[in-house]
Amino acid sequence: MTIRVYTTTWCPDCWRAKRFLRENGIEFEEIDIERDDQAVQLVMEKNDGKRRVPTIDVDGAFYGNPTIPQLAGVLGVAV
């Protein structure tokens, strides 16, 4: 499973999502959209023109700012 987490440094929802992934031993790649113009364009494309973070890509399926229970469900992890 490939997971990419599109984030910003100031986003508390990003911090929560990354903490959840780490606590559950789930490997992910973090991409800061403030440092990557292509990443911000991708995030906006996947979120109806909004810079919604975190946007999480799980094997090509994109989730814009999912709740922890939603993210757990996608990943098959108990909350």
JSON list of N, CA and C in Angstrom, two decimals:
[
{"chain": "A", "resi": 1, "resn": "MET", "atom": "N", "xyz": [0.85, -1.16, 0.00]},
{"chain": "A", "resi": 1, "resn": "MET", "atom": "CA", "xyz": [0.00, 0.00, 0.00]},
{"chain": "A", "resi": 1, "resn": "MET", "atom": "C", "xyz": [0.90, 1.24, 0.00]},
{"chain": "A", "resi": 2, "resn": "THR", "atom": "N", "xyz": [0.59, 2.18, -0.87]},
{"chain": "A", "resi": 2, "resn": "THR", "atom": "CA", "xyz": [1.33, 3.43, -0.95]},
{"chain": "A", "resi": 2, "resn": "THR", "atom": "C", "xyz": [0.45, 4.55, -0.42]},
{"chain": "A", "resi": 3, "resn": "ILE", "atom": "N", "xyz": [0.99, 5.30, 0.55]},
{"chain": "A", "resi": 3, "resn": "ILE", "atom": "CA", "xyz": [0.24, 6.40, 1.16]},
{"chain": "A", "resi": 3, "resn": "ILE", "atom": "C", "xyz": [1.07, 7.66, 1.07]},
{"chain": "A", "resi": 4, "resn": "ARG", "atom": "N", "xyz": [0.45, 8.71, 0.53]},
{"chain": "A", "resi": 4, "resn": "ARG", "atom": "CA", "xyz": [1.07, 10.03, 0.49]},
{"chain": "A", "resi": 4, "resn": "ARG", "atom": "C", "xyz": [0.16, 10.99, 1.24]},
{"chain": "A", "resi": 5, "resn": "VAL", "atom": "N", "xyz": [0.75, 11.78, 2.11]},
{"chain": "A", "resi": 5, "resn": "VAL", "atom": "CA", "xyz": [-0.02, 12.74, 2.90]},
{"chain": "A", "resi": 5, "resn": "VAL", "atom": "C", "xyz": [0.43, 14.14, 2.49]},
{"chain": "A", "resi": 6, "resn": "TYR", "atom": "N", "xyz": [-0.47, 14.88, 1.87]},
{"chain": "A", "resi": 6, "resn": "TYR", "atom": "CA", "xyz": [-0.20, 16.24, 1.44]},
{"chain": "A", "resi": 6, "resn": "TYR", "atom": "C", "xyz": [-0.56, 17.17, 2.60]},
{"chain": "A", "resi": 7, "resn": "THR", "atom": "N", "xyz": [0.42, 17.95, 3.06]},
{"chain": "A", "resi": 7, "resn": "THR", "atom": "CA", "xyz": [0.27, 18.71, 4.29]},
{"chain": "A", "resi": 7, "resn": "THR", "atom": "C", "xyz": [0.79, 20.14, 4.14]},
{"chain": "A", "resi": 8, "resn": "THR", "atom": "N", "xyz": [0.63, 20.89, 5.24]},
{"chain": "A", "resi": 8, "resn": "THR", "atom": "CA", "xyz": [1.35, 22.15, 5.46]},
{"chain": "A", "resi": 8, "resn": "THR", "atom": "C", "xyz": [1.92, 22.05, 6.87]},
{"chain": "A", "resi": 9, "resn": "THR", "atom": "N", "xyz": [2.87, 22.91, 7.19]},
{"chain": "A", "resi": 9, "resn": "THR", "atom": "CA", "xyz": [3.50, 22.85, 8.50]},
{"chain": "A", "resi": 9, "resn": "THR", "atom": "C", "xyz": [2.59, 23.37, 9.61]},
{"chain": "A", "resi": 10, "resn": "TRP", "atom": "N", "xyz": [1.63, 24.20, 9.28]},
{"chain": "A", "resi": 10, "resn": "TRP", "atom": "CA", "xyz": [0.79, 24.87, 10.28]},
{"chain": "A", "resi": 10, "resn": "TRP", "atom": "C", "xyz": [-0.55, 24.17, 10.54]},
{"chain": "A", "resi": 11, "resn": "CYS", "atom": "N", "xyz": [-0.83, 23.07, 9.89]},
{"chain": "A", "resi": 11, "resn": "CYS", "atom": "CA", "xyz": [-2.16, 22.45, 9.91]},
{"chain": "A", "resi": 11, "resn": "CYS", "atom": "C", "xyz": [-2.32, 21.43, 11.05]},
{"chain": "A", "resi": 12, "resn": "PRO", "atom": "N", "xyz": [-3.17, 21.73, 12.07]},
{"chain": "A", "resi": 12, "resn": "PRO", "atom": "CA", "xyz": [-3.37, 20.78, 13.16]},
{"chain": "A", "resi": 12, "resn": "PRO", "atom": "C", "xyz": [-4.03, 19.47, 12.71]},
{"chain": "A", "resi": 13, "resn": "ASP", "atom": "N", "xyz": [-4.89, 19.51, 11.70]},
{"chain": "A", "resi": 13, "resn": "ASP", "atom": "CA", "xyz": [-5.49, 18.27, 11.20]},
{"chain": "A", "resi": 13, "resn": "ASP", "atom": "C", "xyz": [-4.41, 17.38, 10.56]},
{"chain": "A", "resi": 14, "resn": "CYS", "atom": "N", "xyz": [-3.43, 18.00, 9.95]},
{"chain": "A", "resi": 14, "resn": "CYS", "atom": "CA", "xyz": [-2.30, 17.24, 9.38]},
{"chain": "A", "resi": 14, "resn": "CYS", "atom": "C", "xyz": [-1.52, 16.55, 10.49]},
{"chain": "A", "resi": 15, "resn": "TRP", "atom": "N", "xyz": [-1.27, 17.29, 11.57]},
{"chain": "A", "resi": 15, "resn": "TRP", "atom": "CA", "xyz": [-0.53, 16.71, 12.70]},
{"chain": "A", "resi": 15, "resn": "TRP", "atom": "C", "xyz": [-1.26, 15.49, 13.24]},
{"chain": "A", "resi": 16, "resn": "ARG", "atom": "N", "xyz": [-2.60, 15.61, 13.40]},
{"chain": "A", "resi": 16, "resn": "ARG", "atom": "CA", "xyz": [-3.39, 14.48, 13.93]},
{"chain": "A", "resi": 16, "resn": "ARG", "atom": "C", "xyz": [-3.33, 13.27, 13.01]},
{"chain": "A", "resi": 17, "resn": "ALA", "atom": "N", "xyz": [-3.49, 13.51, 11.70]},
{"chain": "A", "resi": 17, "resn": "ALA", "atom": "CA", "xyz": [-3.47, 12.39, 10.74]},
{"chain": "A", "resi": 17, "resn": "ALA", "atom": "C", "xyz": [-2.10, 11.70, 10.75]},
{"chain": "A", "resi": 18, "resn": "LYS", "atom": "N", "xyz": [-1.03, 12.47, 10.76]},
{"chain": "A", "resi": 18, "resn": "LYS", "atom": "CA", "xyz": [0.32, 11.88, 10.78]},
{"chain": "A", "resi": 18, "resn": "LYS", "atom": "C", "xyz": [0.57, 11.13, 12.08]},
{"chain": "A", "resi": 19, "resn": "ARG", "atom": "N", "xyz": [0.11, 11.67, 13.20]},
{"chain": "A", "resi": 19, "resn": "ARG", "atom": "CA", "xyz": [0.27, 10.98, 14.48]},
{"chain": "A", "resi": 19, "resn": "ARG", "atom": "C", "xyz": [-0.48, 9.65, 14.45]},
{"chain": "A", "resi": 20, "resn": "PHE", "atom": "N", "xyz": [-1.70, 9.64, 13.93]},
{"chain": "A", "resi": 20, "resn": "PHE", "atom": "CA", "xyz": [-2.48, 8.41, 13.82]},
{"chain": "A", "resi": 20, "resn": "PHE", "atom": "C", "xyz": [-1.73, 7.36, 12.99]},
{"chain": "A", "resi": 21, "resn": "LEU", "atom": "N", "xyz": [-1.20, 7.79, 11.85]},
{"chain": "A", "resi": 21, "resn": "LEU", "atom": "CA", "xyz": [-0.47, 6.85, 10.99]},
{"chain": "A", "resi": 21, "resn": "LEU", "atom": "C", "xyz": [0.75, 6.30, 11.70]},
{"chain": "A", "resi": 22, "resn": "ARG", "atom": "N", "xyz": [1.51, 7.18, 12.34]},
{"chain": "A", "resi": 22, "resn": "ARG", "atom": "CA", "xyz": [2.72, 6.73, 13.05]},
{"chain": "A", "resi": 22, "resn": "ARG", "atom": "C", "xyz": [2.37, 5.78, 14.19]},
{"chain": "A", "resi": 23, "resn": "GLU", "atom": "N", "xyz": [1.34, 6.13, 14.98]},
{"chain": "A", "resi": 23, "resn": "GLU", "atom": "CA", "xyz": [0.96, 5.29, 16.12]},
{"chain": "A", "resi": 23, "resn": "GLU", "atom": "C", "xyz": [0.52, 3.90, 15.69]},
{"chain": "A", "resi": 24, "resn": "ASN", "atom": "N", "xyz": [0.05, 3.79, 14.45]},
{"chain": "A", "resi": 24, "resn": "ASN", "atom": "CA", "xyz": [-0.41, 2.50, 13.94]},
{"chain": "A", "resi": 24, "resn": "ASN", "atom": "C", "xyz": [0.62, 1.83, 13.04]},
{"chain": "A", "resi": 25, "resn": "GLY", "atom": "N", "xyz": [1.83, 2.38, 13.03]},
{"chain": "A", "resi": 25, "resn": "GLY", "atom": "CA", "xyz": [2.92, 1.75, 12.27]},
{"chain": "A", "resi": 25, "resn": "GLY", "atom": "C", "xyz": [2.72, 1.78, 10.77]},
{"chain": "A", "resi": 26, "resn": "ILE", "atom": "N", "xyz": [1.99, 2.77, 10.28]},
{"chain": "A", "resi": 26, "resn": "ILE", "atom": "CA", "xyz": [1.69, 2.85, 8.85]},
{"chain": "A", "resi": 26, "resn": "ILE", "atom": "C", "xyz": [2.69, 3.81, 8.20]},
{"chain": "A", "resi": 27, "resn": "GLU", "atom": "N", "xyz": [3.44, 3.30, 7.25]},
{"chain": "A", "resi": 27, "resn": "GLU", "atom": "CA", "xyz": [4.42, 4.12, 6.55]},
{"chain": "A", "resi": 27, "resn": "GLU", "atom": "C", "xyz": [3.73, 5.03, 5.55]},
{"chain": "A", "resi": 28, "resn": "PHE", "atom": "N", "xyz": [4.26, 6.25, 5.43]},
{"chain": "A", "resi": 28, "resn": "PHE", "atom": "CA", "xyz": [3.69, 7.21, 4.49]},
{"chain": "A", "resi": 28, "resn": "PHE", "atom": "C", "xyz": [4.76, 8.18, 4.05]},
{"chain": "A", "resi": 29, "resn": "GLU", "atom": "N", "xyz": [4.51, 8.80, 2.92]},
{"chain": "A", "resi": 29, "resn": "GLU", "atom": "CA", "xyz": [5.36, 9.87, 2.41]},
{"chain": "A", "resi": 29, "resn": "GLU", "atom": "C", "xyz": [4.63, 11.18, 2.67]},
{"chain": "A", "resi": 30, "resn": "GLU", "atom": "N", "xyz": [5.31, 12.14, 3.26]},
{"chain": "A", "resi": 30, "resn": "GLU", "atom": "CA", "xyz": [4.72, 13.45, 3.51]},
{"chain": "A", "resi": 30, "resn": "GLU", "atom": "C", "xyz": [5.20, 14.43, 2.45]},
{"chain": "A", "resi": 31, "resn": "ILE", "atom": "N", "xyz": [4.25, 15.19, 1.90]},
{"chain": "A", "resi": 31, "resn": "ILE", "atom": "CA", "xyz": [4.56, 16.18, 0.88]},
{"chain": "A", "resi": 31, "resn": "ILE", "atom": "C", "xyz": [3.98, 17.51, 1.34]},
{"chain": "A", "resi": 32, "resn": "ASP", "atom": "N", "xyz": [4.85, 18.49, 1.55]},
{"chain": "A", "resi": 32, "resn": "ASP", "atom": "CA", "xyz": [4.45, 19.83, 1.99]},
{"chain": "A", "resi": 32, "resn": "ASP", "atom": "C", "xyz": [4.04, 20.63, 0.75]},
{"chain": "A", "resi": 33, "resn": "ILE", "atom": "N", "xyz": [2.75, 20.95, 0.65]},
{"chain": "A", "resi": 33, "resn": "ILE", "atom": "CA", "xyz": [2.27, 21.63, -0.55]},
{"chain": "A", "resi": 33, "resn": "ILE", "atom": "C", "xyz": [2.76, 23.07, -0.65]},
{"chain": "A", "resi": 34, "resn": "GLU", "atom": "N", "xyz": [3.27, 23.62, 0.45]},
{"chain": "A", "resi": 34, "resn": "GLU", "atom": "CA", "xyz": [3.81, 24.97, 0.39]},
{"chain": "A", "resi": 34, "resn": "GLU", "atom": "C", "xyz": [5.20, 25.01, -0.23]},
{"chain": "A", "resi": 35, "resn": "ARG", "atom": "N", "xyz": [5.80, 23.85, -0.41]},
{"chain": "A", "resi": 35, "resn": "ARG", "atom": "CA", "xyz": [7.14, 23.77, -1.01]},
{"chain": "A", "resi": 35, "resn": "ARG", "atom": "C", "xyz": [7.12, 23.09, -2.37]},
{"chain": "A", "resi": 36, "resn": "ASP", "atom": "N", "xyz": [5.95, 22.69, -2.83]},
{"chain": "A", "resi": 36, "resn": "ASP", "atom": "CA", "xyz": [5.86, 21.90, -4.06]},
{"chain": "A", "resi": 36, "resn": "ASP", "atom": "C", "xyz": [4.66, 22.38, -4.88]},
{"chain": "A", "resi": 37, "resn": "ASP", "atom": "N", "xyz": [4.93, 23.15, -5.94]},
{"chain": "A", "resi": 37, "resn": "ASP", "atom": "CA", "xyz": [3.85, 23.71, -6.76]},
{"chain": "A", "resi": 37, "resn": "ASP", "atom": "C", "xyz": [3.01, 22.63, -7.43]},
{"chain": "A", "resi": 38, "resn": "GLN", "atom": "N", "xyz": [3.63, 21.53, -7.85]},
{"chain": "A", "resi": 38, "resn": "GLN", "atom": "CA", "xyz": [2.87, 20.45, -8.47]},
{"chain": "A", "resi": 38, "resn": "GLN", "atom": "C", "xyz": [1.94, 19.79, -7.45]},
{"chain": "A", "resi": 39, "resn": "ALA", "atom": "N", "xyz": [2.40, 19.67, -6.22]},
{"chain": "A", "resi": 39, "resn": "ALA", "atom": "CA", "xyz": [1.58, 19.05, -5.18]},
{"chain": "A", "resi": 39, "resn": "ALA", "atom": "C", "xyz": [0.36, 19.92, -4.87]},
{"chain": "A", "resi": 40, "resn": "VAL", "atom": "N", "xyz": [0.55, 21.23, -4.78]},
{"chain": "A", "resi": 40, "resn": "VAL", "atom": "CA", "xyz": [-0.60, 22.09, -4.49]},
{"chain": "A", "resi": 40, "resn": "VAL", "atom": "C", "xyz": [-1.61, 22.02, -5.63]},
{"chain": "A", "resi": 41, "resn": "GLN", "atom": "N", "xyz": [-1.15, 21.93, -6.86]},
{"chain": "A", "resi": 41, "resn": "GLN", "atom": "CA", "xyz": [-2.07, 21.80, -7.99]},
{"chain": "A", "resi": 41, "resn": "GLN", "atom": "C", "xyz": [-2.85, 20.49, -7.91]},
{"chain": "A", "resi": 42, "resn": "LEU", "atom": "N", "xyz": [-2.18, 19.42, -7.54]},
{"chain": "A", "resi": 42, "resn": "LEU", "atom": "CA", "xyz": [-2.84, 18.12, -7.40]},
{"chain": "A", "resi": 42, "resn": "LEU", "atom": "C", "xyz": [-3.90, 18.17, -6.30]},
{"chain": "A", "resi": 43, "resn": "VAL", "atom": "N", "xyz": [-3.54, 18.75, -5.16]},
{"chain": "A", "resi": 43, "resn": "VAL", "atom": "CA", "xyz": [-4.48, 18.86, -4.04]},
{"chain": "A", "resi": 43, "resn": "VAL", "atom": "C", "xyz": [-5.70, 19.66, -4.47]},
{"chain": "A", "resi": 44, "resn": "MET", "atom": "N", "xyz": [-5.49, 20.76, -5.16]},
{"chain": "A", "resi": 44, "resn": "MET", "atom": "CA", "xyz": [-6.62, 21.59, -5.60]},
{"chain": "A", "resi": 44, "resn": "MET", "atom": "C", "xyz": [-7.48, 20.85, -6.62]},
{"chain": "A", "resi": 45, "resn": "GLU", "atom": "N", "xyz": [-6.85, 20.08, -7.49]},
{"chain": "A", "resi": 45, "resn": "GLU", "atom": "CA", "xyz": [-7.60, 19.29, -8.48]},
{"chain": "A", "resi": 45, "resn": "GLU", "atom": "C", "xyz": [-8.48, 18.24, -7.80]},
{"chain": "A", "resi": 46, "resn": "LYS", "atom": "N", "xyz": [-7.96, 17.62, -6.77]},
{"chain": "A", "resi": 46, "resn": "LYS", "atom": "CA", "xyz": [-8.69, 16.54, -6.08]},
{"chain": "A", "resi": 46, "resn": "LYS", "atom": "C", "xyz": [-9.73, 17.06, -5.09]},
{"chain": "A", "resi": 47, "resn": "ASN", "atom": "N", "xyz": [-9.69, 18.37, -4.77]},
{"chain": "A", "resi": 47, "resn": "ASN", "atom": "CA", "xyz": [-10.59, 18.95, -3.76]},
{"chain": "A", "resi": 47, "resn": "ASN", "atom": "C", "xyz": [-11.39, 20.13, -4.30]},
{"chain": "A", "resi": 48, "resn": "ASP", "atom": "N", "xyz": [-11.86, 20.03, -5.54]},
{"chain": "A", "resi": 48, "resn": "ASP", "atom": "CA", "xyz": [-12.72, 21.05, -6.13]},
{"chain": "A", "resi": 48, "resn": "ASP", "atom": "C", "xyz": [-12.14, 22.46, -6.02]},
{"chain": "A", "resi": 49, "resn": "GLY", "atom": "N", "xyz": [-10.84, 22.59, -6.28]},
{"chain": "A", "resi": 49, "resn": "GLY", "atom": "CA", "xyz": [-10.19, 23.89, -6.30]},
{"chain": "A", "resi": 49, "resn": "GLY", "atom": "C", "xyz": [-9.74, 24.41, -4.95]},
{"chain": "A", "resi": 50, "resn": "LYS", "atom": "N", "xyz": [-9.89, 23.61, -3.90]},
{"chain": "A", "resi": 50, "resn": "LYS", "atom": "CA", "xyz": [-9.52, 24.04, -2.55]},
{"chain": "A", "resi": 50, "resn": "LYS", "atom": "C", "xyz": [-8.18, 23.45, -2.15]},
{"chain": "A", "resi": 51, "resn": "ARG", "atom": "N", "xyz": [-7.43, 24.22, -1.37]},
{"chain": "A", "resi": 51, "resn": "ARG", "atom": "CA", "xyz": [-6.16, 23.74, -0.84]},
{"chain": "A", "resi": 51, "resn": "ARG", "atom": "C", "xyz": [-6.42, 23.00, 0.47]},
{"chain": "A", "resi": 52, "resn": "ARG", "atom": "N", "xyz": [-7.14, 21.92, 0.41]},
{"chain": "A", "resi": 52, "resn": "ARG", "atom": "CA", "xyz": [-7.57, 21.17, 1.60]},
{"chain": "A", "resi": 52, "resn": "ARG", "atom": "C", "xyz": [-6.45, 20.24, 2.05]},
{"chain": "A", "resi": 53, "resn": "VAL", "atom": "N", "xyz": [-6.06, 20.41, 3.31]},
{"chain": "A", "resi": 53, "resn": "VAL", "atom": "CA", "xyz": [-5.05, 19.54, 3.90]},
{"chain": "A", "resi": 53, "resn": "VAL", "atom": "C", "xyz": [-5.54, 19.03, 5.24]},
{"chain": "A", "resi": 54, "resn": "PRO", "atom": "N", "xyz": [-5.17, 17.85, 5.62]},
{"chain": "A", "resi": 54, "resn": "PRO", "atom": "CA", "xyz": [-4.39, 16.95, 4.79]},
{"chain": "A", "resi": 54, "resn": "PRO", "atom": "C", "xyz": [-5.25, 16.36, 3.67]},
{"chain": "A", "resi": 55, "resn": "THR", "atom": "N", "xyz": [-4.64, 16.17, 2.54]},
{"chain": "A", "resi": 55, "resn": "THR", "atom": "CA", "xyz": [-5.22, 15.34, 1.49]},
{"chain": "A", "resi": 55, "resn": "THR", "atom": "C", "xyz": [-4.37, 14.08, 1.48]},
{"chain": "A", "resi": 56, "resn": "ILE", "atom": "N", "xyz": [-5.05, 12.96, 1.59]},
{"chain": "A", "resi": 56, "resn": "ILE", "atom": "CA", "xyz": [-4.34, 11.69, 1.73]},
{"chain": "A", "resi": 56, "resn": "ILE", "atom": "C", "xyz": [-4.63, 10.81, 0.52]},
{"chain": "A", "resi": 57, "resn": "ASP", "atom": "N", "xyz": [-3.56, 10.37, -0.12]},
{"chain": "A", "resi": 57, "resn": "ASP", "atom": "CA", "xyz": [-3.63, 9.50, -1.29]},
{"chain": "A", "resi": 57, "resn": "ASP", "atom": "C", "xyz": [-3.28, 8.09, -0.83]},
{"chain": "A", "resi": 58, "resn": "VAL", "atom": "N", "xyz": [-4.26, 7.20, -0.93]},
{"chain": "A", "resi": 58, "resn": "VAL", "atom": "CA", "xyz": [-4.06, 5.79, -0.58]},
{"chain": "A", "resi": 58, "resn": "VAL", "atom": "C", "xyz": [-4.21, 4.99, -1.87]},
{"chain": "A", "resi": 59, "resn": "ASP", "atom": "N", "xyz": [-3.09, 4.58, -2.42]},
{"chain": "A", "resi": 59, "resn": "ASP", "atom": "CA", "xyz": [-3.08, 3.80, -3.67]},
{"chain": "A", "resi": 59, "resn": "ASP", "atom": "C", "xyz": [-3.91, 4.46, -4.76]},
{"chain": "A", "resi": 60, "resn": "GLY", "atom": "N", "xyz": [-3.81, 5.79, -4.88]},
{"chain": "A", "resi": 60, "resn": "GLY", "atom": "CA", "xyz": [-4.49, 6.51, -5.96]},
{"chain": "A", "resi": 60, "resn": "GLY", "atom": "C", "xyz": [-5.89, 6.99, -5.63]},
{"chain": "A", "resi": 61, "resn": "ALA", "atom": "N", "xyz": [-6.42, 6.64, -4.48]},
{"chain": "A", "resi": 61, "resn": "ALA", "atom": "CA", "xyz": [-7.72, 7.16, -4.03]},
{"chain": "A", "resi": 61, "resn": "ALA", "atom": "C", "xyz": [-7.44, 8.32, -3.08]},
{"chain": "A", "resi": 62, "resn": "PHE", "atom": "N", "xyz": [-8.06, 9.47, -3.33]},
{"chain": "A", "resi": 62, "resn": "PHE", "atom": "CA", "xyz": [-7.76, 10.68, -2.57]},
{"chain": "A", "resi": 62, "resn": "PHE", "atom": "C", "xyz": [-8.86, 10.99, -1.57]},
{"chain": "A", "resi": 63, "resn": "TYR", "atom": "N", "xyz": [-8.45, 11.41, -0.37]},
{"chain": "A", "resi": 63, "resn": "TYR", "atom": "CA", "xyz": [-9.35, 11.76, 0.72]},
{"chain": "A", "resi": 63, "resn": "TYR", "atom": "C", "xyz": [-8.95, 13.12, 1.25]},
{"chain": "A", "resi": 64, "resn": "GLY", "atom": "N", "xyz": [-9.85, 14.09, 1.14]},
{"chain": "A", "resi": 64, "resn": "GLY", "atom": "CA", "xyz": [-9.58, 15.44, 1.59]},
{"chain": "A", "resi": 64, "resn": "GLY", "atom": "C", "xyz": [-9.99, 15.63, 3.04]},
{"chain": "A", "resi": 65, "resn": "ASN", "atom": "N", "xyz": [-9.00, 15.82, 3.89]},
{"chain": "A", "resi": 65, "resn": "ASN", "atom": "CA", "xyz": [-9.18, 16.04, 5.32]},
{"chain": "A", "resi": 65, "resn": "ASN", "atom": "C", "xyz": [-10.14, 15.03, 5.96]},
{"chain": "A", "resi": 66, "resn": "PRO", "atom": "N", "xyz": [-9.83, 13.74, 5.83]},
{"chain": "A", "resi": 66, "resn": "PRO", "atom": "CA", "xyz": [-10.71, 12.74, 6.45]},
{"chain": "A", "resi": 66, "resn": "PRO", "atom": "C", "xyz": [-10.60, 12.79, 7.97]},
{"chain": "A", "resi": 67, "resn": "THR", "atom": "N", "xyz": [-11.68, 12.42, 8.63]},
{"chain": "A", "resi": 67, "resn": "THR", "atom": "CA", "xyz": [-11.62, 12.27, 10.09]},
{"chain": "A", "resi": 67, "resn": "THR", "atom": "C", "xyz": [-10.77, 11.04, 10.40]},
{"chain": "A", "resi": 68, "resn": "ILE", "atom": "N", "xyz": [-10.34, 10.93, 11.64]},
{"chain": "A", "resi": 68, "resn": "ILE", "atom": "CA", "xyz": [-9.55, 9.75, 12.03]},
{"chain": "A", "resi": 68, "resn": "ILE", "atom": "C", "xyz": [-10.39, 8.47, 11.84]},
{"chain": "A", "resi": 69, "resn": "PRO", "atom": "N", "xyz": [-11.67, 8.43, 12.25]},
{"chain": "A", "resi": 69, "resn": "PRO", "atom": "CA", "xyz": [-12.45, 7.22, 11.98]},
{"chain": "A", "resi": 69, "resn": "PRO", "atom": "C", "xyz": [-12.57, 6.90, 10.48]},
{"chain": "A", "resi": 70, "resn": "GLN", "atom": "N", "xyz": [-12.72, 7.92, 9.65]},
{"chain": "A", "resi": 70, "resn": "GLN", "atom": "CA", "xyz": [-12.78, 7.68, 8.20]},
{"chain": "A", "resi": 70, "resn": "GLN", "atom": "C", "xyz": [-11.46, 7.12, 7.70]},
{"chain": "A", "resi": 71, "resn": "LEU", "atom": "N", "xyz": [-10.35, 7.71, 8.14]},
{"chain": "A", "resi": 71, "resn": "LEU", "atom": "CA", "xyz": [-9.03, 7.24, 7.73]},
{"chain": "A", "resi": 71, "resn": "LEU", "atom": "C", "xyz": [-8.78, 5.81, 8.21]},
{"chain": "A", "resi": 72, "resn": "ALA", "atom": "N", "xyz": [-9.19, 5.53, 9.44]},
{"chain": "A", "resi": 72, "resn": "ALA", "atom": "CA", "xyz": [-9.05, 4.16, 9.96]},
{"chain": "A", "resi": 72, "resn": "ALA", "atom": "C", "xyz": [-9.83, 3.17, 9.10]},
{"chain": "A", "resi": 73, "resn": "GLY", "atom": "N", "xyz": [-11.03, 3.55, 8.70]},
{"chain": "A", "resi": 73, "resn": "GLY", "atom": "CA", "xyz": [-11.85, 2.67, 7.87]},
{"chain": "A", "resi": 73, "resn": "GLY", "atom": "C", "xyz": [-11.20, 2.39, 6.53]},
{"chain": "A", "resi": 74, "resn": "VAL", "atom": "N", "xyz": [-10.65, 3.43, 5.91]},
{"chain": "A", "resi": 74, "resn": "VAL", "atom": "CA", "xyz": [-9.98, 3.27, 4.62]},
{"chain": "A", "resi": 74, "resn": "VAL", "atom": "C", "xyz": [-8.78, 2.33, 4.75]},
{"chain": "A", "resi": 75, "resn": "LEU", "atom": "N", "xyz": [-8.07, 2.45, 5.86]},
{"chain": "A", "resi": 75, "resn": "LEU", "atom": "CA", "xyz": [-6.86, 1.66, 6.06]},
{"chain": "A", "resi": 75, "resn": "LEU", "atom": "C", "xyz": [-7.08, 0.33, 6.75]},
{"chain": "A", "resi": 76, "resn": "GLY", "atom": "N", "xyz": [-8.32, 0.08, 7.19]},
{"chain": "A", "resi": 76, "resn": "GLY", "atom": "CA", "xyz": [-8.62, -1.18, 7.86]},
{"chain": "A", "resi": 76, "resn": "GLY", "atom": "C", "xyz": [-7.99, -1.29, 9.23]},
{"chain": "A", "resi": 77, "resn": "VAL", "atom": "N", "xyz": [-7.93, -0.15, 9.94]},
{"chain": "A", "resi": 77, "resn": "VAL", "atom": "CA", "xyz": [-7.33, -0.09, 11.28]},
{"chain": "A", "resi": 77, "resn": "VAL", "atom": "C", "xyz": [-8.42, 0.21, 12.30]},
{"chain": "A", "resi": 78, "resn": "ALA", "atom": "N", "xyz": [-8.39, -0.47, 13.42]},
{"chain": "A", "resi": 78, "resn": "ALA", "atom": "CA", "xyz": [-9.36, -0.21, 14.49]},
{"chain": "A", "resi": 78, "resn": "ALA", "atom": "C", "xyz": [-9.03, 1.12, 15.16]},
{"chain": "A", "resi": 79, "resn": "VAL", "atom": "N", "xyz": [-10.08, 1.85, 15.53]},
{"chain": "A", "resi": 79, "resn": "VAL", "atom": "CA", "xyz": [-9.87, 3.13, 16.24]},
{"chain": "A", "resi": 79, "resn": "VAL", "atom": "C", "xyz": [-9.99, 2.90, 17.73]}
]
